[in-house]
JSON list of C-alpha atoms in Angstrom, two decimals:
[
{"chain": "A", "resi": 1, "resn": "MET", "atom": "CA", "xyz": [100.80, 123.07, 0.87]},
{"chain": "A", "resi": 2, "resn": "SER", "atom": "CA", "xyz": [103.27, 120.29, 2.79]},
{"chain": "A", "resi": 3, "resn": "ALA", "atom": "CA", "xyz": [105.33, 118.05, 1.04]},
{"chain": "A", "resi": 4, "resn": "GLY", "atom": "CA", "xyz": [104.44, 115.01, 2.86]},
{"chain": "A", "resi": 5, "resn": "ARG", "atom": "CA", "xyz": [101.58, 113.21, 4.50]},
{"chain": "A", "resi": 6, "resn": "VAL", "atom": "CA", "xyz": [101.11, 110.44, 7.16]},
{"chain": "A", "resi": 7, "resn": "VAL", "atom": "CA", "xyz": [97.96, 108.45, 6.39]},
{"chain": "A", "resi": 8, "resn": "ARG", "atom": "CA", "xyz": [97.23, 105.79, 9.81]},
{"chain": "A", "resi": 9, "resn": "SER", "atom": "CA", "xyz": [95.45, 103.60, 8.31]},
{"chain": "A", "resi": 10, "resn": "ARG", "atom": "CA", "xyz": [94.25, 101.24, 11.14]},
{"chain": "A", "resi": 11, "resn": "ASP", "atom": "CA", "xyz": [92.90, 105.10, 12.67]},
{"chain": "A", "resi": 12, "resn": "PHE", "atom": "CA", "xyz": [90.61, 105.31, 9.47]},
{"chain": "A", "resi": 13, "resn": "THR", "atom": "CA", "xyz": [86.69, 104.63, 10.02]},
{"chain": "A", "resi": 14, "resn": "ALA", "atom": "CA", "xyz": [84.23, 105.94, 7.06]},
{"chain": "A", "resi": 15, "resn": "GLU", "atom": "CA", "xyz": [80.19, 106.65, 8.15]},
{"chain": "A", "resi": 16, "resn": "ARG", "atom": "CA", "xyz": [79.25, 103.39, 4.89]},
{"chain": "A", "resi": 17, "resn": "ALA", "atom": "CA", "xyz": [80.34, 100.67, 3.98]},
{"chain": "A", "resi": 18, "resn": "TRP", "atom": "CA", "xyz": [83.42, 101.14, 1.80]},
{"chain": "A", "resi": 19, "resn": "GLY", "atom": "CA", "xyz": [83.91, 104.80, 2.60]},
{"chain": "A", "resi": 20, "resn": "ALA", "atom": "CA", "xyz": [87.23, 106.40, 1.29]},
{"chain": "A", "resi": 21, "resn": "LEU", "atom": "CA", "xyz": [89.65, 108.21, 1.84]},
{"chain": "A", "resi": 22, "resn": "ASP", "atom": "CA", "xyz": [91.14, 109.90, -0.96]},
{"chain": "A", "resi": 23, "resn": "ILE", "atom": "CA", "xyz": [95.08, 109.36, -0.50]},
{"chain": "A", "resi": 24, "resn": "ALA", "atom": "CA", "xyz": [96.44, 110.50, -4.19]},
{"chain": "A", "resi": 25, "resn": "ASN", "atom": "CA", "xyz": [95.65, 110.84, -7.80]},
{"chain": "A", "resi": 26, "resn": "LEU", "atom": "CA", "xyz": [98.74, 109.72, -10.11]},
{"chain": "A", "resi": 27, "resn": "ASP", "atom": "CA", "xyz": [97.92, 111.28, -13.07]},
{"chain": "A", "resi": 28, "resn": "GLY", "atom": "CA", "xyz": [94.35, 109.44, -13.72]},
{"chain": "A", "resi": 29, "resn": "THR", "atom": "CA", "xyz": [95.20, 106.87, -11.32]},
{"chain": "A", "resi": 30, "resn": "THR", "atom": "CA", "xyz": [93.49, 106.90, -7.35]},
{"chain": "A", "resi": 31, "resn": "VAL", "atom": "CA", "xyz": [95.18, 105.80, -4.59]},
{"chain": "A", "resi": 32, "resn": "ARG", "atom": "CA", "xyz": [92.15, 105.30, -2.00]},
{"chain": "A", "resi": 33, "resn": "LEU", "atom": "CA", "xyz": [92.03, 103.92, 1.39]},
{"chain": "A", "resi": 34, "resn": "HIS", "atom": "CA", "xyz": [88.49, 102.03, 1.92]},
{"chain": "A", "resi": 35, "resn": "TRP", "atom": "CA", "xyz": [86.74, 101.22, 5.02]},
{"chain": "A", "resi": 36, "resn": "THR", "atom": "CA", "xyz": [84.15, 98.54, 5.16]},
{"chain": "A", "resi": 37, "resn": "ASP", "atom": "CA", "xyz": [82.61, 95.89, 7.20]},
{"chain": "A", "resi": 38, "resn": "GLN", "atom": "CA", "xyz": [80.39, 94.63, 4.48]},
{"chain": "A", "resi": 39, "resn": "PRO", "atom": "CA", "xyz": [80.81, 92.55, 0.80]},
{"chain": "A", "resi": 40, "resn": "TYR", "atom": "CA", "xyz": [80.87, 94.86, -2.08]},
{"chain": "A", "resi": 41, "resn": "VAL", "atom": "CA", "xyz": [79.15, 93.81, -5.24]},
{"chain": "A", "resi": 42, "resn": "TRP", "atom": "CA", "xyz": [80.14, 91.38, -8.21]},
{"chain": "A", "resi": 43, "resn": "HIS", "atom": "CA", "xyz": [81.77, 93.98, -10.67]},
{"chain": "A", "resi": 44, "resn": "VAL", "atom": "CA", "xyz": [84.50, 94.65, -13.73]},
{"chain": "A", "resi": 45, "resn": "ASN", "atom": "CA", "xyz": [86.75, 97.49, -13.71]},
{"chain": "A", "resi": 46, "resn": "ASP", "atom": "CA", "xyz": [87.44, 99.17, -17.04]},
{"chain": "A", "resi": 47, "resn": "GLY", "atom": "CA", "xyz": [91.02, 98.76, -15.72]},
{"chain": "A", "resi": 48, "resn": "SER", "atom": "CA", "xyz": [93.55, 96.84, -13.80]},
{"chain": "A", "resi": 49, "resn": "GLU", "atom": "CA", "xyz": [93.13, 97.19, -9.24]},
{"chain": "A", "resi": 50, "resn": "VAL", "atom": "CA", "xyz": [95.36, 96.70, -6.94]},
{"chain": "A", "resi": 51, "resn": "PHE", "atom": "CA", "xyz": [93.87, 95.95, -3.90]},
{"chain": "A", "resi": 52, "resn": "ALA", "atom": "CA", "xyz": [95.91, 95.53, -0.60]},
{"chain": "A", "resi": 53, "resn": "VAL", "atom": "CA", "xyz": [94.57, 94.53, 3.08]},
{"chain": "A", "resi": 54, "resn": "LEU", "atom": "CA", "xyz": [96.02, 96.79, 5.61]},
{"chain": "A", "resi": 55, "resn": "ASP", "atom": "CA", "xyz": [93.84, 96.11, 8.46]},
{"chain": "A", "resi": 56, "resn": "GLY", "atom": "CA", "xyz": [91.40, 92.63, 8.92]},
{"chain": "A", "resi": 57, "resn": "GLU", "atom": "CA", "xyz": [90.74, 89.69, 6.51]},
{"chain": "A", "resi": 58, "resn": "VAL", "atom": "CA", "xyz": [89.24, 89.85, 3.51]},
{"chain": "A", "resi": 59, "resn": "GLU", "atom": "CA", "xyz": [87.74, 86.72, 0.98]},
{"chain": "A", "resi": 60, "resn": "MET", "atom": "CA", "xyz": [88.21, 87.61, -2.25]},
{"chain": "A", "resi": 61, "resn": "ARG", "atom": "CA", "xyz": [86.15, 86.28, -5.02]},
{"chain": "A", "resi": 62, "resn": "TYR", "atom": "CA", "xyz": [86.87, 85.92, -8.59]},
{"chain": "A", "resi": 63, "resn": "ARG", "atom": "CA", "xyz": [85.75, 84.20, -11.68]},
{"chain": "A", "resi": 64, "resn": "GLU", "atom": "CA", "xyz": [88.40, 82.74, -13.82]},
{"chain": "A", "resi": 65, "resn": "ALA", "atom": "CA", "xyz": [87.59, 80.58, -17.10]},
{"chain": "A", "resi": 66, "resn": "GLY", "atom": "CA", "xyz": [83.48, 80.74, -15.46]},
{"chain": "A", "resi": 67, "resn": "GLU", "atom": "CA", "xyz": [84.30, 79.11, -12.54]},
{"chain": "A", "resi": 68, "resn": "GLU", "atom": "CA", "xyz": [84.34, 81.09, -9.21]},
{"chain": "A", "resi": 69, "resn": "ARG", "atom": "CA", "xyz": [87.22, 80.89, -7.21]},
{"chain": "A", "resi": 70, "resn": "ARG", "atom": "CA", "xyz": [88.08, 82.46, -3.28]},
{"chain": "A", "resi": 71, "resn": "VAL", "atom": "CA", "xyz": [91.08, 83.33, -2.14]},
{"chain": "A", "resi": 72, "resn": "LEU", "atom": "CA", "xyz": [91.39, 84.78, 1.72]},
{"chain": "A", "resi": 73, "resn": "LEU", "atom": "CA", "xyz": [93.48, 87.80, 2.09]},
{"chain": "A", "resi": 74, "resn": "GLY", "atom": "CA", "xyz": [94.97, 88.93, 5.30]},
{"chain": "A", "resi": 75, "resn": "VAL", "atom": "CA", "xyz": [97.72, 92.22, 6.33]},
{"chain": "A", "resi": 76, "resn": "GLY", "atom": "CA", "xyz": [99.89, 92.45, 3.65]},
{"chain": "A", "resi": 77, "resn": "ASP", "atom": "CA", "xyz": [98.17, 90.45, 1.47]},
{"chain": "A", "resi": 78, "resn": "ILE", "atom": "CA", "xyz": [97.67, 91.95, -2.00]},
{"chain": "A", "resi": 79, "resn": "PHE", "atom": "CA", "xyz": [94.87, 90.85, -5.15]},
{"chain": "A", "resi": 80, "resn": "HIS", "atom": "CA", "xyz": [95.36, 92.48, -8.51]},
{"chain": "A", "resi": 81, "resn": "ALA", "atom": "CA", "xyz": [92.46, 92.36, -10.94]},
{"chain": "A", "resi": 82, "resn": "GLU", "atom": "CA", "xyz": [93.48, 92.28, -14.71]},
{"chain": "A", "resi": 83, "resn": "VAL", "atom": "CA", "xyz": [90.73, 93.95, -16.96]},
{"chain": "A", "resi": 84, "resn": "GLY", "atom": "CA", "xyz": [87.74, 91.95, -17.59]},
{"chain": "A", "resi": 85, "resn": "CYS", "atom": "CA", "xyz": [88.51, 90.09, -14.11]},
{"chain": "A", "resi": 86, "resn": "GLU", "atom": "CA", "xyz": [85.18, 89.68, -12.36]},
{"chain": "A", "resi": 87, "resn": "HIS", "atom": "CA", "xyz": [85.44, 89.89, -8.83]},
{"chain": "A", "resi": 88, "resn": "VAL", "atom": "CA", "xyz": [84.18, 90.37, -5.30]},
{"chain": "A", "resi": 89, "resn": "ALA", "atom": "CA", "xyz": [85.42, 91.86, -1.34]},
{"chain": "A", "resi": 90, "resn": "HIS", "atom": "CA", "xyz": [83.60, 90.10, 1.34]},
{"chain": "A", "resi": 91, "resn": "PRO", "atom": "CA", "xyz": [85.34, 91.01, 4.66]},
{"chain": "A", "resi": 92, "resn": "ARG", "atom": "CA", "xyz": [85.18, 88.85, 7.65]},
{"chain": "A", "resi": 93, "resn": "GLY", "atom": "CA", "xyz": [84.52, 91.78, 10.32]},
{"chain": "A", "resi": 94, "resn": "ALA", "atom": "CA", "xyz": [85.93, 95.43, 9.45]},
{"chain": "A", "resi": 95, "resn": "ALA", "atom": "CA", "xyz": [88.71, 95.48, 6.98]},
{"chain": "A", "resi": 96, "resn": "ARG", "atom": "CA", "xyz": [90.96, 98.60, 5.78]},
{"chain": "A", "resi": 97, "resn": "ILE", "atom": "CA", "xyz": [92.05, 98.38, 2.17]},
{"chain": "A", "resi": 98, "resn": "LEU", "atom": "CA", "xyz": [94.28, 100.33, -0.09]},
{"chain": "A", "resi": 99, "resn": "VAL", "atom": "CA", "xyz": [92.86, 99.94, -3.73]},
{"chain": "A", "resi": 100, "resn": "VAL", "atom": "CA", "xyz": [94.61, 101.70, -6.78]},
{"chain": "A", "resi": 101, "resn": "GLU", "atom": "CA", "xyz": [92.58, 101.97, -10.14]},
{"chain": "A", "resi": 102, "resn": "ARG", "atom": "CA", "xyz": [91.95, 104.07, -12.95]},
{"chain": "A", "resi": 103, "resn": "GLU", "atom": "CA", "xyz": [89.97, 107.06, -11.66]},
{"chain": "A", "resi": 104, "resn": "GLY", "atom": "CA", "xyz": [86.19, 106.68, -11.85]},
{"chain": "A", "resi": 105, "resn": "SER", "atom": "CA", "xyz": [86.46, 103.30, -12.02]},
{"chain": "A", "resi": 106, "resn": "VAL", "atom": "CA", "xyz": [83.72, 101.01, -10.33]}
]
């Protein structure tokens, strides 16, 4: 077993939108690289989620106090969704996103 691993995110493409490459499982917290060119669905995670754009642009939509907000995320930008934060990601073209969340979360 190797002690290290290099993942070239810009080279990763999935067969379907939101397809993922499992990078690591840190005691029940997953680190996954996603490729997508389609929006996800509105959802609420059962734990915190960290969402980092590695390639492309993603419009993150989220609801705060019943009001929908939108923010455009570019390469290097990070969105943190606390428990109970309803949100949905809308990529603008193809995007690669690193997602850190509780194992089995939506």
